[in-house]
Amino acid sequence: MVTGEDLVPERELGHRVAAFRELRGMSLRALAAAAGVSSSFLSQLENGHTNASVASLRKVAAALGVSPAQLLDDSAVHTRGVLRAVDRPTLPLDGAEKYVVALPPLRNLEVYAGRFAPGGSTGAETYAHGNAQEILVVTAGTVTLELGTERFSLREDDSIEFVSSIPHRVINESAEPAAVLWINSPPTPDEVPHRPEESPLTP
């Protein structure tokens, strides 16, 4: 156990820090800035050329979004861990909700899930975001996707791929609840979610 200002084994720790950093798609400079340490220190740490005190270990762990214990446990290097349903960020919609499945930053994609009560939708008007490849997968019930000037009725296990810059929205026009997954690659820019596509977005 590491206590006080004791030092942890540098080689194993460095490998785990690098693995978590790469898992999050962060550059060495970005992680160093977020942790409040120098890039040279972080580089030496990842390469096993220096040790980390408890203080610096806590800073690096916080910047990576993990606990210090996860940096010391080689069984957790390949995952950010479990995202509990009660902890996931949720966006209330019109008779529906959209929630995060995997916390950012992800390197190449973003994933959301949604539940729709009968009559629920992503909003009264269509919206667009970025120019990513988007896949909508229906996991329960039936929904309608409005995409540009077209409408698609999708049932459980159906999926559709489109470009996120095309105005779109999802509606549950059935009498039963429905659920979907949204998968976007690459992640779209930070924008006001579900703002009608013709409205200007605030920076």
XYZ file of N, CA and C in Angstrom:
609
model
N 0.849 -1.184 0.000
C 0.000 0.000 0.000
C 0.886 1.235 0.000
N 0.466 2.250 -0.814
C 1.220 3.488 -0.892
C 0.633 4.469 0.096
N 1.457 4.997 0.976
C 0.982 5.966 1.965
C 1.895 7.166 1.962
N 1.379 8.301 2.498
C 2.195 9.511 2.599
C 2.784 9.879 1.274
N 4.079 10.111 1.268
C 4.762 10.477 0.041
C 5.622 9.335 -0.484
N 5.222 8.089 -0.119
C 5.947 6.936 -0.638
C 5.853 6.921 -2.152
N 6.775 6.207 -2.789
C 6.809 6.120 -4.225
C 6.286 4.766 -4.679
N 5.629 4.752 -5.844
C 5.093 3.506 -6.393
C 6.037 3.011 -7.471
N 6.017 1.689 -7.791
C 6.899 1.159 -8.835
C 6.663 1.880 -10.149
N 7.744 2.455 -10.700
C 7.575 3.359 -11.817
C 7.210 2.673 -13.128
N 7.771 1.509 -13.412
C 7.537 0.911 -14.724
C 6.089 0.496 -14.917
N 5.518 -0.220 -13.944
C 4.143 -0.678 -14.060
C 3.180 0.502 -14.096
N 3.407 1.465 -13.231
C 2.534 2.639 -13.186
C 2.587 3.397 -14.506
N 3.780 3.580 -15.043
C 3.920 4.306 -16.298
C 3.153 3.657 -17.428
N 3.199 2.324 -17.505
C 2.467 1.605 -18.545
C 0.965 1.819 -18.396
N 0.481 1.836 -17.159
C -0.960 2.007 -16.940
C -1.405 3.428 -17.268
N -0.592 4.404 -16.891
C -0.926 5.783 -17.223
C -1.017 5.947 -18.737
N -0.050 5.415 -19.465
C -0.051 5.522 -20.924
C -1.261 4.815 -21.522
N -1.623 3.645 -20.973
C -2.758 2.892 -21.496
C -4.065 3.649 -21.285
N -4.258 4.223 -20.096
C -5.467 4.994 -19.836
C -5.510 6.247 -20.702
N -4.363 6.885 -20.866
C -4.315 8.102 -21.694
C -4.709 7.778 -23.132
N -4.175 6.697 -23.679
C -4.496 6.307 -25.050
C -5.952 5.879 -25.169
N -6.482 5.229 -24.144
C -7.881 4.810 -24.134
C -8.800 6.016 -24.254
N -8.384 7.137 -23.677
C -9.189 8.350 -23.710
C -8.893 9.240 -24.912
N -7.917 8.859 -25.710
C -7.577 9.663 -26.870
C -6.936 10.992 -26.515
N -6.245 11.044 -25.361
C -5.611 12.287 -24.919
C -4.145 12.309 -25.340
N -3.681 13.476 -25.735
C -2.250 13.622 -26.000
C -1.514 13.735 -24.674
N -0.215 13.502 -24.708
C 0.588 13.623 -23.502
C 0.505 15.051 -22.959
N 0.552 16.025 -23.862
C 0.493 17.421 -23.437
C -0.857 17.749 -22.794
N -1.938 17.216 -23.359
C -3.275 17.487 -22.809
C -3.423 16.898 -21.411
N -2.918 15.697 -21.219
C -3.010 15.082 -19.898
C -2.157 15.839 -18.893
N -0.973 16.229 -19.299
C -0.097 16.973 -18.398
C -0.756 18.280 -17.959
N -1.375 18.978 -18.907
C -2.039 20.235 -18.575
C -3.212 20.009 -17.629
N -4.001 18.951 -17.891
C -5.164 18.665 -17.049
C -4.747 18.253 -15.641
N -3.605 17.595 -15.528
C -3.134 17.126 -14.228
C -2.303 18.164 -13.493
N -1.908 19.224 -14.185
C -1.084 20.241 -13.549
C 0.339 19.790 -13.316
N 0.844 18.929 -14.219
C 2.238 18.482 -14.139
C 2.905 18.825 -15.465
N 4.215 18.739 -15.516
C 4.924 19.065 -16.745
C 4.865 17.902 -17.726
N 4.938 18.229 -19.018
C 4.955 17.187 -20.044
C 6.184 16.293 -19.905
N 7.314 16.900 -19.518
C 8.539 16.108 -19.372
C 8.413 15.109 -18.230
N 7.785 15.526 -17.124
C 7.570 14.603 -16.020
C 6.679 13.451 -16.457
N 5.584 13.788 -17.150
C 4.651 12.748 -17.564
C 5.301 11.780 -18.547
N 6.111 12.305 -19.453
C 6.810 11.450 -20.410
C 7.759 10.490 -19.695
N 8.498 11.016 -18.732
C 9.418 10.166 -17.974
C 8.654 9.126 -17.160
N 7.489 9.520 -16.632
C 6.671 8.584 -15.861
C 6.180 7.444 -16.743
N 5.655 7.782 -17.912
C 5.128 6.753 -18.806
C 6.223 5.818 -19.301
N 7.434 6.323 -19.415
C 8.537 5.503 -19.906
C 9.303 4.801 -18.792
N 8.799 4.937 -17.558
C 9.417 4.230 -16.441
C 10.716 4.825 -15.967
N 10.950 6.110 -16.265
C 12.207 6.742 -15.888
C 12.120 7.576 -14.617
N 10.919 7.650 -14.046
C 10.765 8.384 -12.788
C 9.626 7.779 -11.999
N 9.564 8.113 -10.727
C 8.502 7.644 -9.852
C 7.425 8.717 -9.700
N 6.306 8.335 -9.084
C 5.234 9.295 -8.810
C 4.911 9.275 -7.329
N 4.852 10.447 -6.741
C 4.419 10.533 -5.352
C 2.912 10.373 -5.299
N 2.385 10.205 -4.104
C 0.936 10.084 -3.949
C 0.252 11.341 -4.475
N 0.848 12.509 -4.207
C 0.241 13.768 -4.651
C 0.127 13.820 -6.170
N 1.215 13.495 -6.866
C 1.170 13.543 -8.328
C 0.314 12.416 -8.885
N 0.302 11.268 -8.218
C -0.538 10.149 -8.642
C -2.010 10.548 -8.612
N -2.407 11.243 -7.555
C -3.806 11.674 -7.448
C -4.165 12.673 -8.547
N -3.249 13.568 -8.875
C -3.506 14.553 -9.922
C -3.682 13.875 -11.280
N -2.811 12.940 -11.597
C -2.886 12.249 -12.883
C -4.154 11.408 -12.957
N -4.475 10.710 -11.863
C -5.678 9.880 -11.840
C -6.927 10.728 -12.050
N -6.999 11.879 -11.376
C -8.161 12.757 -11.514
C -8.302 13.253 -12.950
N -7.188 13.588 -13.588
C -7.232 14.065 -14.968
C -7.677 12.973 -15.929
N -7.408 11.721 -15.588
C -7.814 10.587 -16.417
C -9.224 10.114 -16.099
N -9.805 10.639 -15.018
C -11.147 10.230 -14.639
C -11.212 8.870 -13.995
N -10.119 8.469 -13.323
C -10.082 7.185 -12.629
C -9.609 7.428 -11.203
N -9.690 6.397 -10.386
C -9.184 6.500 -9.025
C -7.700 6.143 -9.004
N -6.959 6.616 -8.001
C -5.557 6.208 -7.885
C -5.405 4.701 -7.827
N -6.365 4.014 -7.190
C -6.295 2.555 -7.095
C -6.321 1.903 -8.470
N -7.079 2.493 -9.425
C -7.141 1.920 -10.770
C -5.796 2.028 -11.482
N -5.029 3.090 -11.186
C -3.710 3.207 -11.788
C -2.735 2.185 -11.206
N -3.027 1.692 -10.016
C -2.160 0.716 -9.370
C -2.597 -0.718 -9.616
N -3.750 -0.890 -10.303
C -4.319 -2.220 -10.515
C -4.286 -2.536 -11.999
N -3.455 -3.486 -12.414
C -3.311 -3.774 -13.832
C -4.498 -4.520 -14.421
N -5.487 -4.876 -13.618
C -6.662 -5.564 -14.157
C -7.655 -4.584 -14.762
N -7.441 -3.263 -14.569
C -8.425 -2.276 -15.005
C -7.925 -1.381 -16.128
N -6.808 -1.733 -16.740
C -6.201 -0.847 -17.728
C -7.025 -0.738 -19.005
N -7.785 -1.759 -19.365
C -8.451 -1.783 -20.662
C -9.870 -1.229 -20.628
N -10.303 -0.675 -19.532
C -11.642 -0.133 -19.457
C -11.689 1.038 -18.500
N -12.637 1.924 -18.711
C -12.847 3.027 -17.774
C -13.688 2.557 -16.601
N -14.142 1.308 -16.633
C -14.957 0.796 -15.546
C -16.436 0.883 -15.865
N -17.245 0.477 -14.917
C -18.681 0.409 -15.102
C -19.301 1.800 -14.952
N -20.183 2.153 -15.879
C -20.990 3.361 -15.731
C -22.362 2.919 -15.248
N -22.650 3.153 -13.983
C -23.922 2.740 -13.409
C -25.069 3.563 -13.989
N -26.216 2.910 -14.139
C -27.380 3.576 -14.721
C -27.742 4.844 -13.958
N -27.615 4.806 -12.643
C -27.995 5.976 -11.836
C -27.008 7.123 -11.988
N -25.809 6.845 -12.513
C -24.775 7.871 -12.623
C -24.664 8.478 -14.015
N -25.367 7.933 -14.999
C -25.177 8.399 -16.363
C -25.857 9.754 -16.577
N -25.190 10.688 -17.251
C -25.802 11.977 -17.575
C -27.015 11.768 -18.474
N -28.106 12.471 -18.188
C -29.357 12.281 -18.915
C -29.883 13.620 -19.423
N -30.357 13.614 -20.668
C -30.949 14.795 -21.275
C -32.450 14.567 -21.419
N -33.281 15.287 -20.657
C -34.735 15.136 -20.809
C -35.185 15.703 -22.154
N -36.068 14.970 -22.844
C -36.600 15.410 -24.121
C -38.118 15.516 -24.020
N -38.783 15.624 -25.141
C -40.236 15.776 -25.179
C -40.904 14.408 -25.069
N -41.193 13.988 -23.826
C -41.767 12.662 -23.628
C -40.754 11.559 -23.808
N -39.487 11.901 -23.663
C -38.417 10.925 -23.861
C -37.217 11.361 -23.037
N -36.186 10.519 -23.019
C -34.929 10.874 -22.386
C -33.786 10.256 -23.164
N -32.674 10.973 -23.221
C -31.475 10.515 -23.921
C -30.342 10.516 -22.922
N -29.617 9.403 -22.819
C -28.580 9.337 -21.806
C -27.293 8.747 -22.356
N -26.212 9.117 -21.722
C -24.876 8.713 -22.150
C -24.638 7.250 -21.805
N -24.135 6.491 -22.760
C -23.785 5.088 -22.524
C -22.315 4.963 -22.165
N -21.468 5.747 -22.806
C -20.029 5.720 -22.530
C -19.544 7.146 -22.365
N -18.887 7.415 -21.253
C -18.460 8.774 -20.948
C -17.352 9.248 -21.883
N -17.396 10.506 -22.308
C -16.290 11.054 -23.080
C -15.096 11.284 -22.181
N -13.866 11.461 -22.714
C -13.645 11.468 -24.151
C -13.426 10.066 -24.711
N -14.131 9.754 -25.779
C -13.877 8.543 -26.536
C -13.086 8.931 -27.777
N -12.286 8.024 -28.248
C -11.373 8.385 -29.337
C -12.093 8.550 -30.668
N -12.980 7.622 -31.031
C -13.535 7.609 -32.375
C -15.052 7.622 -32.446
N -15.726 7.586 -31.326
C -17.178 7.536 -31.400
C -17.801 8.051 -30.126
N -19.127 8.320 -30.206
C -19.923 8.623 -29.033
C -21.182 7.775 -29.112
N -21.658 7.324 -27.957
C -22.796 6.415 -27.908
C -23.805 6.936 -26.898
N -25.063 6.989 -27.325
C -26.159 7.401 -26.457
C -27.282 6.372 -26.565
N -28.124 6.320 -25.556
C -29.327 5.499 -25.609
C -30.503 6.385 -25.267
N -31.683 5.976 -25.682
C -32.860 6.781 -25.416
C -34.081 5.928 -25.176
N -34.981 6.460 -24.370
C -36.273 5.820 -24.130
C -37.362 6.802 -24.544
N -38.401 6.297 -25.195
C -39.487 7.132 -25.676
C -40.820 6.592 -25.174
N -41.546 7.419 -24.438
C -42.918 7.078 -24.081
C -43.771 7.192 -25.345
N -44.958 6.603 -25.368
C -45.844 6.798 -26.527
C -46.038 8.284 -26.799
N -45.804 8.697 -28.031
C -45.904 10.105 -28.391
C -44.648 10.907 -28.135
N -43.635 10.316 -27.502
C -42.398 11.027 -27.202
C -41.535 11.230 -28.428
N -40.657 12.226 -28.370
C -39.777 12.506 -29.504
C -38.525 13.211 -29.018
N -37.580 13.408 -29.934
C -36.376 14.167 -29.611
C -36.628 15.662 -29.647
N -37.823 16.068 -30.030
C -38.170 17.484 -30.066
C -39.195 17.755 -31.143
N -39.782 18.927 -31.101
C -40.836 19.255 -32.058
C -40.291 19.467 -33.467
N -39.009 19.804 -33.576
C -38.416 20.068 -34.880
C -37.161 19.228 -35.071
N -36.757 19.088 -36.312
C -35.539 18.342 -36.614
C -34.314 19.114 -36.152
N -33.204 18.421 -35.991
C -31.944 19.044 -35.593
C -30.817 18.375 -36.355
N -29.677 19.044 -36.436
C -28.487 18.517 -37.105
C -27.281 18.829 -36.243
N -26.226 18.048 -36.378
C -25.028 18.263 -35.556
C -23.823 17.685 -36.268
N -22.803 18.506 -36.458
C -21.556 18.038 -37.062
C -21.771 17.466 -38.450
N -20.904 16.555 -38.832
C -21.006 15.868 -40.123
C -20.490 14.448 -39.955
N -20.997 13.766 -38.909
C -20.513 12.438 -38.554
C -21.371 11.352 -39.197
N -20.838 10.151 -39.203
C -21.632 8.984 -39.562
C -22.451 8.620 -38.326
N -23.749 8.518 -38.479
C -24.625 8.206 -37.346
C -25.406 6.932 -37.642
N -25.504 6.082 -36.646
C -26.299 4.856 -36.761
C -27.339 4.872 -35.658
N -28.598 4.687 -36.042
C -29.702 4.582 -35.093
C -30.141 3.125 -35.059
N -30.149 2.540 -33.862
C -30.554 1.137 -33.683
C -31.753 1.113 -32.744
N -32.833 0.471 -33.151
C -34.016 0.349 -32.301
C -33.852 -0.904 -31.443
N -33.858 -0.729 -30.141
C -33.663 -1.856 -29.232
C -34.967 -2.354 -28.617
N -36.037 -1.571 -28.742
C -37.347 -2.002 -28.254
C -38.420 -1.150 -28.909
N -39.559 -1.765 -29.213
C -40.685 -1.015 -29.751
C -40.504 -0.589 -31.187
N -41.197 0.493 -31.554
C -41.197 1.023 -32.914
C -41.049 2.541 -32.863
N -40.186 3.085 -33.696
C -40.039 4.538 -33.791
C -40.062 4.962 -35.251
N -40.270 6.245 -35.469
C -40.190 6.823 -36.805
C -39.017 7.799 -36.835
N -38.161 7.672 -37.826
C -37.061 8.615 -38.032
C -37.440 9.552 -39.159
N -37.514 10.833 -38.865
C -37.648 11.845 -39.901
C -36.244 12.259 -40.302
N -35.908 12.092 -41.559
C -34.556 12.362 -42.059
C -34.670 13.186 -43.331
N -34.340 14.469 -43.221
C -34.548 15.343 -44.367
C -36.029 15.387 -44.701
N -36.372 15.046 -45.936
C -37.775 15.027 -46.364
C -38.372 13.628 -46.305
N -37.620 12.650 -45.783
C -38.100 11.259 -45.749
C -38.479 10.841 -44.337
N -39.286 9.787 -44.256
C -39.700 9.196 -42.978
C -39.465 7.694 -43.047
N -38.880 7.141 -41.976
C -38.587 5.722 -41.926
C -39.195 5.127 -40.658
N -40.001 4.083 -40.813
C -40.551 3.364 -39.673
C -39.600 2.227 -39.321
N -39.130 2.199 -38.076
C -38.125 1.234 -37.645
C -38.650 0.439 -36.455
N -38.498 -0.873 -36.528
C -38.945 -1.742 -35.460
C -37.746 -2.303 -34.692
N -38.034 -3.034 -33.638
C -36.984 -3.618 -32.804
C -35.970 -4.382 -33.649
N -34.702 -4.104 -33.414
C -33.545 -4.689 -34.102
C -33.289 -4.085 -35.481
N -34.136 -3.167 -35.952
C -33.841 -2.451 -37.197
C -32.775 -1.389 -36.920
N -32.035 -1.019 -37.954
C -31.052 0.063 -37.831
C -31.013 0.850 -39.124
N -30.502 2.078 -39.041
C -30.350 2.921 -40.224
C -29.115 3.782 -40.033
N -28.382 4.000 -41.108
C -27.164 4.828 -41.072
C -27.401 6.076 -41.898
N -26.931 7.228 -41.396
C -27.087 8.475 -42.124
C -26.001 9.446 -41.674
N -25.986 10.622 -42.277
C -25.008 11.654 -41.932
C -25.671 12.641 -40.981
N -24.997 12.940 -39.859
C -25.620 13.731 -38.798
C -25.903 15.179 -39.189
N -25.337 15.654 -40.304
C -25.602 17.017 -40.762
C -26.958 17.145 -41.450
N -27.603 16.014 -41.751
C -28.947 16.036 -42.329
C -29.951 16.225 -41.193
N -30.850 17.209 -41.272
C -31.830 17.415 -40.203
C -32.627 16.144 -39.931
N -32.762 15.811 -38.649
C -33.439 14.567 -38.303
C -34.067 14.667 -36.923
N -35.000 13.778 -36.652
C -35.557 13.617 -35.321
C -36.200 12.242 -35.224
N -36.385 11.776 -33.984
C -36.979 10.474 -33.719
C -38.293 10.679 -32.979
N -39.333 9.955 -33.384
C -40.655 10.059 -32.774
C -41.179 8.650 -32.495
N -41.828 8.483 -31.376
C -42.537 7.243 -31.079
C -44.018 7.486 -31.334
N -44.491 7.061 -32.495
C -45.887 7.262 -32.872
C -46.761 6.077 -32.493
N -46.176 5.112 -31.795
C -46.936 3.923 -31.406
C -47.557 4.115 -30.027
N -48.297 3.104 -29.594
C -48.948 3.141 -28.280
C -48.116 2.459 -27.209
N -46.910 2.003 -27.566
C -46.044 1.295 -26.633
C -44.725 2.040 -26.458
N -44.046 1.876 -25.315
C -42.722 2.492 -25.133
C -41.732 1.959 -26.167
N -40.710 2.751 -26.439
C -39.660 2.350 -27.379
C -38.308 2.763 -26.825
N -37.258 2.129 -27.331
C -35.890 2.445 -26.907
C -34.959 2.347 -28.107
N -33.922 3.191 -28.118
C -32.991 3.232 -29.241
C -31.567 3.439 -28.748
N -30.615 3.203 -29.644
C -29.217 3.575 -29.458
C -28.808 4.499 -30.591
N -28.038 5.539 -30.262
C -27.401 6.377 -31.271
C -25.897 6.156 -31.191
N -25.258 5.923 -32.324
C -23.806 5.763 -32.380
C -23.274 6.736 -33.424
N -22.362 7.621 -33.014
C -21.793 8.615 -33.914
C -20.281 8.433 -34.025
N -19.780 8.505 -35.255
C -18.342 8.419 -35.474
C -17.972 9.342 -36.634
N -17.053 10.301 -36.397
C -16.405 10.617 -35.124
C -17.363 11.392 -34.225
N -16.984 11.615 -32.958
C -17.828 12.430 -32.083
C -18.082 13.797 -32.709
N -19.302 14.296 -32.552
C -19.636 15.588 -33.131
C -19.224 16.712 -32.182
N -19.044 17.929 -32.704
C -18.598 19.044 -31.857
C -19.589 19.313 -30.735
N -19.103 19.944 -29.665
C -19.980 20.327 -28.563
C -20.926 21.416 -29.051
N -22.207 21.087 -29.100
C -23.226 22.023 -29.540
C -24.420 21.907 -28.606
N -25.330 22.876 -28.687
C -26.546 22.799 -27.899
C -27.367 21.639 -28.444
N -27.605 20.563 -27.654
C -28.263 19.382 -28.196
C -29.724 19.638 -28.534
N -30.151 19.068 -29.658
C -31.553 19.072 -30.058
C -32.109 20.479 -30.278
N -31.227 21.419 -30.614
C -31.673 22.737 -31.060
C -32.109 22.595 -32.518
N -33.258 23.130 -32.945
C -33.683 23.013 -34.338
C -32.560 23.445 -35.274
N -32.402 22.722 -36.392
C -31.234 22.916 -37.239
C -31.180 24.291 -37.878
N -32.330 24.959 -38.024
C -32.292 26.258 -38.652
C -31.929 27.378 -37.669
N -31.901 27.067 -36.369
C -31.576 28.076 -35.368
C -30.071 28.173 -35.188
N -29.508 29.375 -35.011
C -28.064 29.502 -34.792
C -27.684 28.909 -33.465
N -26.542 28.247 -33.448
C -26.042 27.651 -32.229
C -25.171 28.644 -31.479
N -25.313 28.681 -30.178
C -24.447 29.551 -29.387
C -23.083 28.920 -29.256
N -21.998 29.708 -29.248
C -20.652 29.132 -29.123
C -20.501 28.413 -27.813
